[in-house]
XYZ file of C-alpha atoms in Angstrom:
732
model
C 122.869 125.527 93.523
C 123.575 129.135 92.529
C 126.784 129.156 94.580
C 127.875 125.939 92.864
C 127.125 127.447 89.466
C 129.100 130.635 90.190
C 132.118 129.056 91.928
C 132.161 125.778 90.016
C 134.419 124.718 87.150
C 132.066 126.047 84.461
C 132.431 129.703 85.534
C 134.867 130.880 88.212
C 136.649 127.536 88.769
C 137.282 128.661 92.350
C 136.659 125.328 94.106
C 139.714 123.027 94.188
C 139.294 119.296 93.643
C 135.581 119.496 92.759
C 135.252 115.721 92.580
C 135.848 115.505 96.349
C 132.919 117.838 97.007
C 130.781 115.714 94.697
C 131.683 112.679 96.823
C 130.641 114.504 100.026
C 127.378 115.424 98.337
C 126.753 111.773 97.483
C 127.190 110.878 101.166
C 124.580 113.509 102.021
C 122.277 112.013 99.388
C 122.579 108.567 100.984
C 121.709 110.017 104.410
C 118.752 111.829 102.831
C 117.378 108.578 101.409
C 117.842 106.871 104.781
C 115.862 109.690 106.352
C 113.136 109.218 103.735
C 112.834 105.568 104.794
C 112.920 106.139 108.547
C 110.394 109.010 108.318
C 107.695 106.939 106.598
C 104.450 106.882 108.564
C 102.933 103.484 107.863
C 99.740 104.282 109.731
C 99.038 107.276 107.490
C 99.490 105.112 104.390
C 97.074 102.583 105.849
C 94.447 105.132 106.913
C 94.305 106.886 103.534
C 94.129 103.593 101.656
C 93.784 103.325 97.897
C 92.971 107.005 97.384
C 96.529 108.025 98.298
C 97.933 105.341 96.014
C 95.819 106.518 93.075
C 96.757 110.179 93.535
C 100.457 109.297 93.891
C 100.516 107.169 90.724
C 98.590 109.686 88.625
C 100.615 112.517 90.165
C 103.779 110.839 88.885
C 102.618 109.534 85.506
C 100.804 112.674 84.308
C 103.719 115.161 84.621
C 106.127 112.537 83.252
C 103.887 112.135 80.194
C 103.666 115.922 79.679
C 107.445 116.361 79.981
C 107.993 113.380 77.682
C 105.792 114.981 75.031
C 107.600 118.322 75.413
C 110.984 116.625 75.079
C 109.875 114.923 71.860
C 108.531 118.254 70.624
C 111.952 119.928 70.905
C 113.665 117.072 69.051
C 115.098 114.960 71.887
C 115.759 111.284 71.205
C 113.782 108.526 72.922
C 116.216 107.836 75.754
C 116.702 111.523 76.460
C 112.957 112.181 76.404
C 112.300 109.360 78.874
C 115.029 110.670 81.190
C 113.756 114.237 80.916
C 110.202 113.179 81.708
C 111.312 111.097 84.694
C 112.754 114.200 86.354
C 109.260 115.646 86.892
C 107.721 112.673 88.673
C 108.967 113.037 92.288
C 107.433 115.272 94.954
C 109.275 117.009 97.779
C 107.634 116.090 101.051
C 110.045 118.247 103.063
C 109.168 121.500 101.278
C 105.423 120.939 101.549
C 105.545 119.564 105.100
C 106.991 122.746 106.614
C 104.261 124.896 105.081
C 101.475 122.417 105.911
C 102.633 122.241 109.520
C 102.690 126.029 109.867
C 99.231 126.256 108.305
C 97.719 123.630 110.673
C 96.921 121.270 107.792
C 99.096 118.238 108.611
C 96.601 116.617 111.018
C 93.659 117.021 108.605
C 92.542 114.361 106.078
C 93.949 116.320 103.136
C 97.263 116.750 104.955
C 97.532 113.023 105.556
C 96.598 112.389 101.915
C 99.454 114.635 100.744
C 101.939 112.912 103.051
C 101.002 109.436 101.850
C 101.053 110.467 98.168
C 104.479 112.108 98.510
C 105.918 109.002 100.197
C 104.633 106.759 97.407
C 106.075 109.221 94.868
C 109.523 108.715 96.410
C 109.167 104.946 96.010
C 108.163 105.397 92.362
C 111.201 107.654 91.865
C 113.496 104.886 93.125
C 111.995 102.456 90.611
C 112.403 105.017 87.811
C 116.010 105.621 88.840
C 116.687 101.890 88.600
C 115.128 101.746 85.129
C 117.196 104.674 83.823
C 120.309 102.617 84.492
C 119.107 100.122 81.913
C 118.732 102.843 79.268
C 122.377 103.849 79.587
C 123.622 100.486 78.276
C 122.741 98.218 75.394
C 119.023 98.061 74.665
C 118.199 94.387 75.224
C 115.222 92.678 76.792
C 117.243 91.498 79.785
C 118.757 94.939 80.314
C 115.290 96.493 80.476
C 113.403 93.799 82.393
C 115.988 92.915 85.055
C 116.198 96.407 86.655
C 112.407 96.687 86.826
C 111.988 93.235 88.379
C 114.871 93.867 90.759
C 113.555 97.228 91.906
C 109.999 95.957 92.370
C 111.253 92.850 94.174
C 113.354 94.817 96.624
C 110.608 97.367 97.167
C 107.711 94.931 97.644
C 109.302 91.825 99.176
C 112.095 93.689 100.933
C 109.656 96.343 102.102
C 107.314 93.776 103.628
C 110.207 92.107 105.439
C 111.478 95.488 106.652
C 108.056 96.493 107.956
C 106.465 93.278 109.226
C 109.235 90.784 110.032
C 112.439 92.501 111.099
C 110.923 94.983 113.609
C 109.296 92.192 115.620
C 112.477 90.118 115.492
C 114.609 93.043 116.657
C 112.205 94.003 119.453
C 112.295 90.459 120.777
C 115.955 89.450 120.398
C 118.014 92.619 119.906
C 116.691 95.648 121.764
C 115.941 93.663 124.934
C 119.704 93.298 125.459
C 120.127 97.053 125.956
C 118.904 99.554 128.496
C 116.104 101.873 127.459
C 118.378 104.896 127.131
C 120.855 102.967 124.912
C 118.410 101.370 122.470
C 118.421 104.320 120.108
C 122.202 104.213 119.705
C 122.201 100.420 119.295
C 119.487 100.601 116.635
C 121.358 103.362 114.813
C 124.518 101.242 114.663
C 122.530 98.265 113.375
C 120.905 100.458 110.712
C 124.305 101.345 109.258
C 125.273 97.674 109.231
C 122.138 97.039 107.162
C 123.154 99.961 104.940
C 126.618 98.524 104.237
C 124.999 95.218 103.271
C 121.989 96.464 101.284
C 123.699 99.074 99.101
C 126.027 96.563 97.358
C 123.202 94.007 97.162
C 120.837 96.369 95.332
C 123.633 97.714 93.126
C 124.782 94.311 91.856
C 121.149 93.252 91.429
C 120.841 96.008 88.763
C 118.684 98.179 91.008
C 119.685 101.577 92.386
C 121.986 101.541 95.393
C 119.695 104.197 96.879
C 117.039 101.479 97.141
C 119.285 99.733 99.666
C 119.625 102.956 101.682
C 115.862 103.423 101.650
C 115.168 99.874 102.882
C 117.786 100.239 105.643
C 115.905 103.226 107.033
C 112.522 101.608 106.463
C 113.381 98.814 108.928
C 113.355 101.345 111.779
C 110.417 103.526 110.711
C 108.367 102.081 113.622
C 111.089 102.622 116.232
C 110.804 106.002 117.913
C 114.106 105.729 119.815
C 116.126 105.135 116.642
C 114.240 107.905 114.850
C 115.014 110.427 117.610
C 118.673 109.376 117.766
C 119.084 109.644 113.984
C 117.583 113.131 113.907
C 119.656 114.357 116.860
C 122.924 112.911 115.506
C 122.651 113.567 111.777
C 120.179 116.414 111.190
C 122.723 119.231 111.249
C 125.339 117.159 109.386
C 122.731 116.205 106.789
C 121.806 119.845 106.202
C 125.406 120.773 105.383
C 126.047 117.695 103.271
C 122.904 118.418 101.248
C 124.102 121.982 100.667
C 127.305 120.506 99.269
C 125.242 118.072 97.175
C 123.177 120.855 95.631
C 126.251 123.023 95.041
C 128.638 120.348 93.756
C 126.612 117.474 92.305
C 124.071 119.774 90.645
C 125.552 123.258 90.372
C 128.984 122.210 89.092
C 127.424 120.555 86.036
C 125.208 123.455 84.894
C 126.680 125.064 81.753
C 125.998 128.612 82.856
C 127.858 130.115 79.879
C 125.274 128.571 77.529
C 122.427 130.476 79.173
C 123.147 133.531 77.029
C 121.717 131.868 73.947
C 118.230 131.913 75.408
C 117.541 128.326 74.341
C 118.235 126.938 77.791
C 115.966 129.495 79.471
C 113.247 128.990 76.859
C 113.276 125.210 77.214
C 113.366 125.555 81.009
C 110.223 127.674 80.978
C 108.649 125.216 78.544
C 109.291 122.256 80.853
C 107.542 124.054 83.716
C 104.311 123.208 81.886
C 104.821 119.657 83.164
C 103.852 120.982 86.593
C 100.287 121.401 85.345
C 99.998 117.627 85.650
C 100.789 117.902 89.352
C 98.279 120.731 89.785
C 95.567 118.809 87.939
C 95.874 115.774 90.209
C 94.728 117.941 93.101
C 91.195 117.890 91.711
C 91.023 114.151 92.385
C 90.855 114.871 96.118
C 87.577 113.680 97.669
C 85.207 116.135 99.320
C 86.341 115.767 102.932
C 84.071 118.577 104.212
C 80.810 117.611 102.478
C 80.445 121.106 101.000
C 79.761 122.048 97.383
C 82.242 120.328 95.092
C 85.151 122.447 93.858
C 83.946 125.338 95.979
C 84.828 126.614 99.411
C 86.814 124.180 101.547
C 86.782 121.473 98.868
C 88.464 123.864 96.446
C 90.952 124.606 99.233
C 91.822 120.907 99.518
C 92.228 120.615 95.735
C 94.538 123.634 95.492
C 96.574 122.642 98.542
C 97.102 119.135 97.172
C 98.047 120.408 93.711
C 100.531 122.997 95.008
C 102.061 120.489 97.434
C 102.531 117.883 94.716
C 103.970 120.481 92.298
C 106.902 121.224 94.604
C 109.655 119.114 93.025
C 112.304 117.945 95.433
C 115.696 116.365 95.844
C 114.841 113.211 93.903
C 114.128 115.302 90.798
C 117.678 116.667 90.929
C 119.040 113.175 91.616
C 117.392 111.787 88.469
C 118.628 114.766 86.441
C 122.219 114.321 87.659
C 122.114 110.572 87.001
C 120.776 111.143 83.474
C 123.513 113.685 82.773
C 126.286 111.418 84.094
C 124.924 108.441 82.145
C 124.898 110.440 78.911
C 121.141 110.193 78.447
C 120.640 113.969 78.158
C 122.841 116.759 76.868
C 124.318 119.539 78.965
C 121.870 122.121 77.604
C 118.866 119.888 78.248
C 120.202 119.193 81.751
C 120.455 122.935 82.418
C 116.881 123.480 81.180
C 115.577 120.693 83.441
C 117.432 122.091 86.455
C 115.961 125.528 85.737
C 112.429 124.085 85.519
C 112.867 122.120 88.745
C 114.236 125.227 90.459
C 111.146 127.156 89.414
C 109.009 124.351 90.831
C 110.755 124.700 94.199
C 110.041 128.442 94.318
C 106.604 129.211 92.846
C 104.452 126.294 94.165
C 105.563 126.724 97.812
C 104.665 130.421 97.727
C 101.348 129.577 96.071
C 100.748 126.898 98.726
C 101.450 129.331 101.556
C 99.152 131.971 100.042
C 96.366 129.401 99.519
C 96.566 128.132 103.096
C 96.646 131.673 104.484
C 93.562 132.689 102.511
C 91.481 129.624 103.301
C 92.512 129.645 106.955
C 90.750 132.982 107.158
C 87.765 131.406 105.410
C 87.751 128.552 107.941
C 87.975 130.999 110.845
C 85.059 132.895 109.317
C 83.056 129.651 109.225
C 83.765 129.118 112.922
C 82.675 132.695 113.654
C 79.446 132.089 111.754
C 78.867 128.969 113.841
C 79.328 131.045 116.990
C 76.884 133.613 115.629
C 74.285 130.916 114.930
C 74.714 129.520 118.414
C 74.329 133.010 119.846
C 71.089 133.549 117.907
C 69.731 130.256 119.185
C 68.969 131.679 122.617
C 68.075 135.152 121.436
C 64.464 136.323 121.124
C 63.114 138.770 118.590
C 61.980 141.636 120.801
C 60.578 143.767 118.034
C 62.966 146.670 118.463
C 61.669 150.034 117.300
C 64.865 150.505 115.302
C 63.885 147.664 112.939
C 61.277 147.830 110.233
C 58.563 145.149 110.160
C 60.373 143.411 107.279
C 63.644 143.388 109.219
C 61.871 142.086 112.312
C 60.343 139.252 110.275
C 63.745 138.396 108.758
C 65.329 138.387 112.202
C 62.591 136.081 113.456
C 63.132 133.669 110.561
C 66.895 133.685 111.139
C 66.376 132.898 114.802
C 63.998 130.041 113.953
C 66.499 128.605 111.455
C 69.343 128.967 113.935
C 67.314 127.108 116.512
C 66.985 124.177 114.088
C 70.737 123.967 113.435
C 72.783 121.985 115.927
C 76.525 121.498 116.212
C 78.109 118.184 117.146
C 81.511 117.026 118.290
C 82.408 113.493 117.144
C 85.375 111.817 118.818
C 86.749 108.414 117.855
C 89.432 106.223 119.389
C 90.032 103.023 117.440
C 92.628 100.891 115.689
C 94.142 102.066 112.424
C 92.755 100.013 109.553
C 93.060 100.207 105.782
C 91.092 103.104 104.282
C 89.486 104.101 107.603
C 89.526 107.850 106.941
C 87.608 107.586 103.615
C 85.072 105.354 105.394
C 84.511 107.980 108.091
C 84.145 110.734 105.481
C 81.673 108.600 103.504
C 79.590 108.078 106.638
C 79.502 111.821 107.332
C 78.372 112.375 103.747
C 75.553 109.864 104.229
C 74.497 111.660 107.412
C 74.451 114.954 105.442
C 76.463 116.882 108.008
C 78.862 119.679 107.073
C 82.359 119.265 108.485
C 83.744 122.437 110.046
C 87.006 120.971 111.339
C 88.452 117.450 111.195
C 91.645 116.559 113.060
C 93.306 113.236 113.805
C 96.514 111.924 115.288
C 98.203 108.575 115.820
C 101.541 107.440 117.244
C 104.200 105.839 115.072
C 103.797 102.191 114.192
C 101.622 99.882 112.116
C 98.804 98.762 114.423
C 98.597 102.071 116.287
C 95.596 103.805 117.809
C 93.833 106.550 115.860
C 92.453 109.608 117.658
C 89.964 111.631 115.624
C 87.948 114.718 116.535
C 85.403 116.132 114.090
C 83.268 119.246 114.549
C 80.207 119.317 112.308
C 77.133 121.410 111.597
C 73.979 119.312 111.376
C 71.086 120.772 109.372
C 68.885 117.709 109.833
C 66.112 119.564 111.696
C 66.275 122.506 109.292
C 65.235 120.370 106.315
C 62.273 118.700 108.033
C 58.787 119.895 107.224
C 56.043 120.338 109.814
C 54.230 117.260 108.503
C 57.239 115.005 108.934
C 57.867 113.219 112.171
C 61.013 114.816 113.544
C 63.444 113.271 115.988
C 64.694 114.727 119.202
C 68.263 115.964 119.451
C 69.233 112.978 121.593
C 67.800 110.595 119.017
C 69.754 112.349 116.273
C 72.957 112.052 118.344
C 72.281 108.344 118.836
C 71.793 107.960 115.081
C 75.149 109.604 114.350
C 76.797 107.472 117.041
C 75.405 104.261 115.567
C 76.428 105.232 112.021
C 80.009 105.916 113.110
C 80.214 102.572 114.905
C 78.991 100.777 111.781
C 81.589 102.563 109.656
C 84.469 101.668 111.981
C 83.328 98.091 112.661
C 85.655 97.450 115.587
C 84.290 95.819 118.761
C 86.496 97.795 121.135
C 86.318 101.175 119.392
C 85.282 104.205 121.429
C 82.935 106.702 119.799
C 81.530 109.742 121.556
C 79.035 112.132 119.936
C 78.040 115.203 121.943
C 76.593 118.662 121.477
C 79.072 121.397 120.695
C 78.321 124.977 121.633
C 80.609 127.224 119.519
C 82.306 130.138 121.207
C 82.221 128.814 124.767
C 85.405 129.046 126.789
C 86.833 126.459 129.127
C 88.984 127.953 131.873
C 91.237 126.114 134.324
C 91.150 128.180 137.522
C 93.102 126.513 140.302
C 94.941 123.301 141.016
C 95.331 122.106 144.620
C 97.872 119.555 145.859
C 98.107 117.942 149.273
C 100.457 115.397 150.796
C 98.105 112.461 150.520
C 96.260 113.112 147.310
C 95.992 115.439 144.364
C 92.736 117.021 143.301
C 92.106 119.399 140.474
C 89.304 121.931 140.515
C 88.307 122.851 136.996
C 85.590 125.343 136.261
C 84.048 125.311 132.868
C 82.398 128.501 131.843
C 79.189 128.211 129.915
C 77.094 131.305 129.586
C 74.992 130.942 126.496
C 73.146 134.160 127.119
C 75.950 136.626 127.794
C 79.080 134.753 126.646
C 81.470 136.155 129.250
C 84.668 137.582 127.886
C 88.158 136.629 128.967
C 88.340 139.856 130.986
C 85.299 138.760 133.019
C 86.785 135.314 133.585
C 90.048 136.775 134.833
C 88.168 139.165 137.109
C 86.235 136.248 138.540
C 89.461 134.343 139.165
C 91.003 137.364 140.913
C 87.896 137.639 143.134
C 88.237 133.999 144.117
C 91.907 134.556 144.965
C 91.093 137.533 147.211
C 88.335 135.540 148.892
C 90.783 132.721 149.572
C 93.250 135.155 151.150
C 90.529 136.652 153.345
C 89.527 133.215 154.626
C 93.114 132.396 155.481
C 93.544 135.687 157.371
C 90.416 134.967 159.406
C 91.662 131.484 160.159
C 95.042 132.860 161.273
C 93.401 135.012 164.004
C 91.663 132.077 165.662
C 92.937 130.896 169.010
C 95.204 127.842 168.712
C 96.265 125.171 171.160
C 99.889 124.421 172.064
C 99.873 121.237 169.956
C 98.674 123.168 166.912
C 101.414 125.775 167.316
C 104.052 123.032 167.665
C 102.713 121.328 164.576
C 102.994 124.534 162.528
C 106.583 125.043 163.756
C 107.545 121.524 162.742
C 107.956 120.225 166.329
C 106.685 116.687 166.742
C 105.050 116.150 170.134
C 105.052 112.806 171.880
C 101.686 110.998 171.801
C 99.942 111.324 175.129
C 97.671 108.361 174.552
C 98.339 104.725 173.879
C 98.752 103.520 170.316
C 95.456 102.824 168.674
C 93.537 105.362 170.777
C 91.292 107.655 168.763
C 90.211 110.053 171.528
C 90.085 113.700 170.455
C 89.576 116.601 172.853
C 86.777 119.026 172.179
C 89.267 121.882 171.778
C 90.956 120.142 168.879
C 87.860 118.714 167.265
C 87.831 121.420 164.588
C 90.121 121.096 161.598
C 93.384 122.872 162.259
C 94.153 125.500 159.644
C 97.294 124.759 157.666
C 99.492 127.393 156.107
C 100.037 127.032 152.416
C 102.693 127.959 149.906
C 101.667 129.228 146.512
C 103.366 128.925 143.158
C 102.398 130.281 139.799
C 101.452 127.571 137.338
C 100.807 128.398 133.707
C 97.549 126.890 132.529
C 95.505 127.133 129.358
C 92.210 128.715 128.446
C 90.832 127.563 125.127
C 87.728 127.241 123.057
C 86.597 123.651 123.342
C 83.440 121.565 123.709
C 82.021 122.252 127.146
C 79.276 119.654 127.162
C 80.998 116.372 126.347
C 83.901 116.220 123.959
C 86.106 114.820 126.707
C 86.963 111.384 125.353
C 90.677 112.210 125.374
C 90.760 114.467 128.440
C 90.717 111.813 131.161
C 94.257 110.478 131.638
C 92.909 107.272 133.221
C 89.722 106.261 131.442
C 87.513 103.579 132.815
C 88.427 100.045 131.943
C 86.879 98.978 128.689
C 87.520 96.591 125.876
C 90.514 97.866 123.990
C 90.231 98.815 120.321
C 91.240 96.008 118.042
C 91.049 95.351 114.360
C 88.212 93.174 113.151
C 90.442 90.244 112.294
C 90.591 86.599 113.138
C 93.691 87.038 115.276
C 91.922 89.419 117.604
C 95.094 91.377 118.340
C 94.601 93.734 121.255
C 96.156 97.136 121.556
C 97.375 98.806 124.682
C 95.219 101.620 126.013
C 96.553 104.910 124.758
C 96.592 106.531 128.200
C 98.937 103.850 129.429
C 101.403 104.266 126.567
C 102.762 107.611 127.724
C 106.488 107.377 128.273
C 108.829 109.421 130.386
C 108.622 110.602 133.955
C 106.599 113.532 135.219
C 108.642 116.546 136.296
C 108.236 120.212 137.174
C 110.261 122.874 135.401
C 110.546 126.115 137.419
C 111.326 129.221 135.377
C 111.161 132.625 137.057
C 108.782 131.396 139.730
C 106.438 129.766 137.203
C 106.040 125.985 137.316
C 105.637 124.072 134.057
C 104.512 120.463 134.285
C 106.365 118.312 131.766
C 107.273 114.688 131.125
C 110.923 113.873 130.503
C 112.305 110.996 128.498
C 114.210 108.287 130.423
C 117.320 109.133 128.412
C 117.265 112.682 129.753
C 116.805 111.516 133.343
C 119.762 109.182 132.924
C 121.969 111.982 131.607
C 120.995 114.316 134.448
C 121.796 111.650 137.019
C 125.131 111.055 135.297
C 126.431 114.492 136.194
C 124.370 117.078 134.298
C 122.957 118.585 137.506
C 123.767 122.278 137.507
C 124.837 122.239 133.872
C 123.304 124.431 131.164
C 121.232 122.183 128.923
C 119.924 123.446 125.603
C 117.222 121.948 123.414
C 119.766 119.709 121.718
C 120.722 118.147 125.062
C 117.347 117.819 126.748
C 114.811 115.834 124.790
C 111.146 115.614 125.692
C 109.154 112.648 124.496
C 106.648 113.551 121.774
C 104.412 110.774 123.126
C 103.832 112.773 126.309
C 102.159 115.712 124.575
C 98.468 115.795 125.563
C 96.028 114.573 122.947
C 94.322 117.976 122.917
C 97.534 119.523 121.559
C 97.757 116.886 118.836
C 94.213 117.709 117.693
C 94.623 121.486 117.582
C 92.945 123.185 114.660
C 90.556 126.043 114.028
C 88.296 125.107 116.964
C 90.455 123.320 119.510
C 93.278 125.852 119.714
C 95.968 126.722 122.205
C 94.012 129.892 122.788
C 94.724 132.304 125.599
C 97.086 131.760 128.485
C 96.377 132.613 132.078
C 98.259 132.110 135.322
C 96.710 130.269 138.227
C 98.170 129.268 141.571
C 99.272 125.817 142.648
C 98.530 125.332 146.363
C 100.683 122.722 148.132
C 99.862 122.075 151.778
C 102.972 121.890 153.976
C 103.676 121.652 157.675
C 105.782 124.819 157.876
C 105.156 128.545 157.727
C 108.184 129.285 155.579
C 108.063 132.104 153.072
C 104.757 133.688 154.134
C 106.054 137.194 153.464
C 107.183 136.209 149.962
C 103.752 134.698 149.327
C 102.096 137.951 150.311
C 104.320 139.906 147.926
C 103.569 137.495 145.078
C 99.860 137.693 145.800
C 100.057 141.480 145.641
C 101.837 141.281 142.292
C 99.200 138.856 140.996
C-alpha cells in the first residue's frame, strides 16, 4: 500500500498504465475470494454452533454501528456514512490464523470459535458489498430489495447446493473417471468452469460478482485433493497478485498530498474507535476452562477473540475501494478509512501476539503447578528440623489437599454434530472440573470424525466433608464417563476417561523388525517417587544398548555347525531329509544366533498420560460400532484409523531413518522418472491425513517434547557391514 501511494499517480506518477495494474489486482482479488471459499471448514462451523454465529453477527454489526455514528458526527451524508461503516465489519482470518497457529491456539475451543466467526464475517461482507451497489444508483425499493434478496438467495440456497448436493454428485460421476493422482487437477479445472459461469450470473442478478467466486470455491471445500492442488498451483501467484492489488487498487487512490492538512489523519484516528466494537465482542466468549469469569484463562480467551476479530482484512479494503469507485465516499474520507484499516492490521496483531505469549506462560505455570501437586501426593511430611511447627502443619495440610485432588484425561472420538463443543464444555461445567488443556482435531468434510483430548483437574474429593459419603476414584471416573456419553448422545461414540499423572515421561526405547513380523517394544517410565530426569532415561537406554552388544559378542563366540555358518554366509544347503520331515538334530536344537544390522531411528519422548490416555495411539483399534450421528438415517462413518492415505516409506538422511507416509501423487511422480532427482518441498507433498493424531492434539501437555535416537534392529541373513555397525555403536 505504501509503495502504491509513493509510486502511484497521486505522488510520483512513476508507474506507467496504472489501470493495467489495477486489473491484475482484481484478478488477485478473485483468486483470494476463491481461496476463502475453498478454505472453509464446515465441521468447525458445525461444532461451534450458534455461539459462533452470534459472535460473528455482533462482531460485524457493532463496529459498523460505531463507524456509522462517527461518520454522521463528522458531517457525512447517509450513503457515505453507510459505506464508511461497512468497511469496519469484516475480519481477516489470514492475519489472525498465523498468530493463533504459532501460539498453539488453533486446535482449542476458542481458536475454533474465532475461525468460524471470521468465516461468517466474510459471508456478511459479501452481502454488504452487494447492498452497496444498490446505494450507488437511484434510491428505489426495487434497487434496495433486489440486491439483498439476490445475495441472500445465492448465499443460502447456492451455499446449500455447493455443500450438500454438488460434492456427492461429483464424487460419484466426475472424480471416478480420473486416477487418484489426477483428481486434484481435474477438480481445479472444473472449479474455474464454475467460476466463469457463476461470476456473470451473480453480477447480472444484482449481487456482487465476488459472490460467484466464493461459491465456486465453496463447492470444493470438502475435497482435499483440489485444495492441495489449488494451494500448490496458485499460492505464490496469489501472493504477488495481492501485492499488486494492495499497491494499485488501494494505494493508487489514496490522496497522499491531502494528508498535510491533518484532517485525514485526524479522521483516520477517529475511525479506529470502531475497533472497540470488535474488542467488546470478545467478552461474549463462553468460559471454556470453567475458571473464574473474566479472570485467568477466561480473560485470555476474551482478549484473544477480541484482538483476532479487530484485525481488519482484505475485504475491508475491497469495500472501501468499491465505495470510492461508486462515488459513495469522498477521496479524503477514503484516505481516512484506509488509514484506520491499516492501523487495525498493525496494532491488533501485535496485541494478539503479546496476549498469547503472556497467557501461554500462565498456562505452562498451571501445568507446572499440576506437576507439583502430583509430586506432593506421594510425599510424606517427615517433620524436618528446618521447619517450624507452623510450617510443618501447613505442609501437612497441603499434602492432604494434594492427595484429594486428582487429574483426569478425557478422550472422545465421535461424529461432528451441531454445537457439540458447547455441549461438552457445559458438561464439564456441571461436573465442576477445571480444564487445564483442551485440544481437538477433525479432518476436512461435513460428517467427519472429531478427536478431542481434555486434561482436567478434579477437586471433587477436596470439597467433600468427613460426614459425606465419598466415592472412590474409579466411581468418580465412571461418573465422568457416563456424563460425557450423555452429552454426546451417539451410540457408536468412543469415550475414555483415565487418570493423568502430570510430569511423567513416556519414552520410546527400541523398535525391532524381523522378516516375518514387526514388534515394537515401548517402555513407559513412571516413577512417581523420584520422577527420573531425561538424563537418567538416556543413561538407562545406553546401558540397555551395551548389554545388547555384550550378549551378541557372547553369542558370536559359541561353537557353530557347518549349516549355521553356511546360513550366515548366504549359502543355501540342500535339504537332507524328505519334504515334510521335522526332525532336528540335538546339535541344532538351540536357536541359531543371527547377526543384525542397526540403523538410527529418530523417535520422540514427550509428556503424556502414562496410565490410559491411549484412545488414539493404537493404529488398529479393536472392531467396534462406528461413531454415527443420532439421526434416523443412521449414517455410518469409516473408522478413523482406516482413513489414512498414502503409502508408508522410510526417508534416510545422514544415516537416520524417518518413517513417513507419502501421497499417491508423489509415488506416481517418482515412478515417472524423479528417481535420483532433487525434490524440494514444493515437489514432494506429504498427506496431512497421515500425521499421527498425537501431533494434531499437541498443546501445553501433549507436546513434541524432547527428541532421542534409538536403534532400529532388522534381522538379516548376512553379516554385511559389521565393522560399520561397531563404529556407529561407538559413536552412539
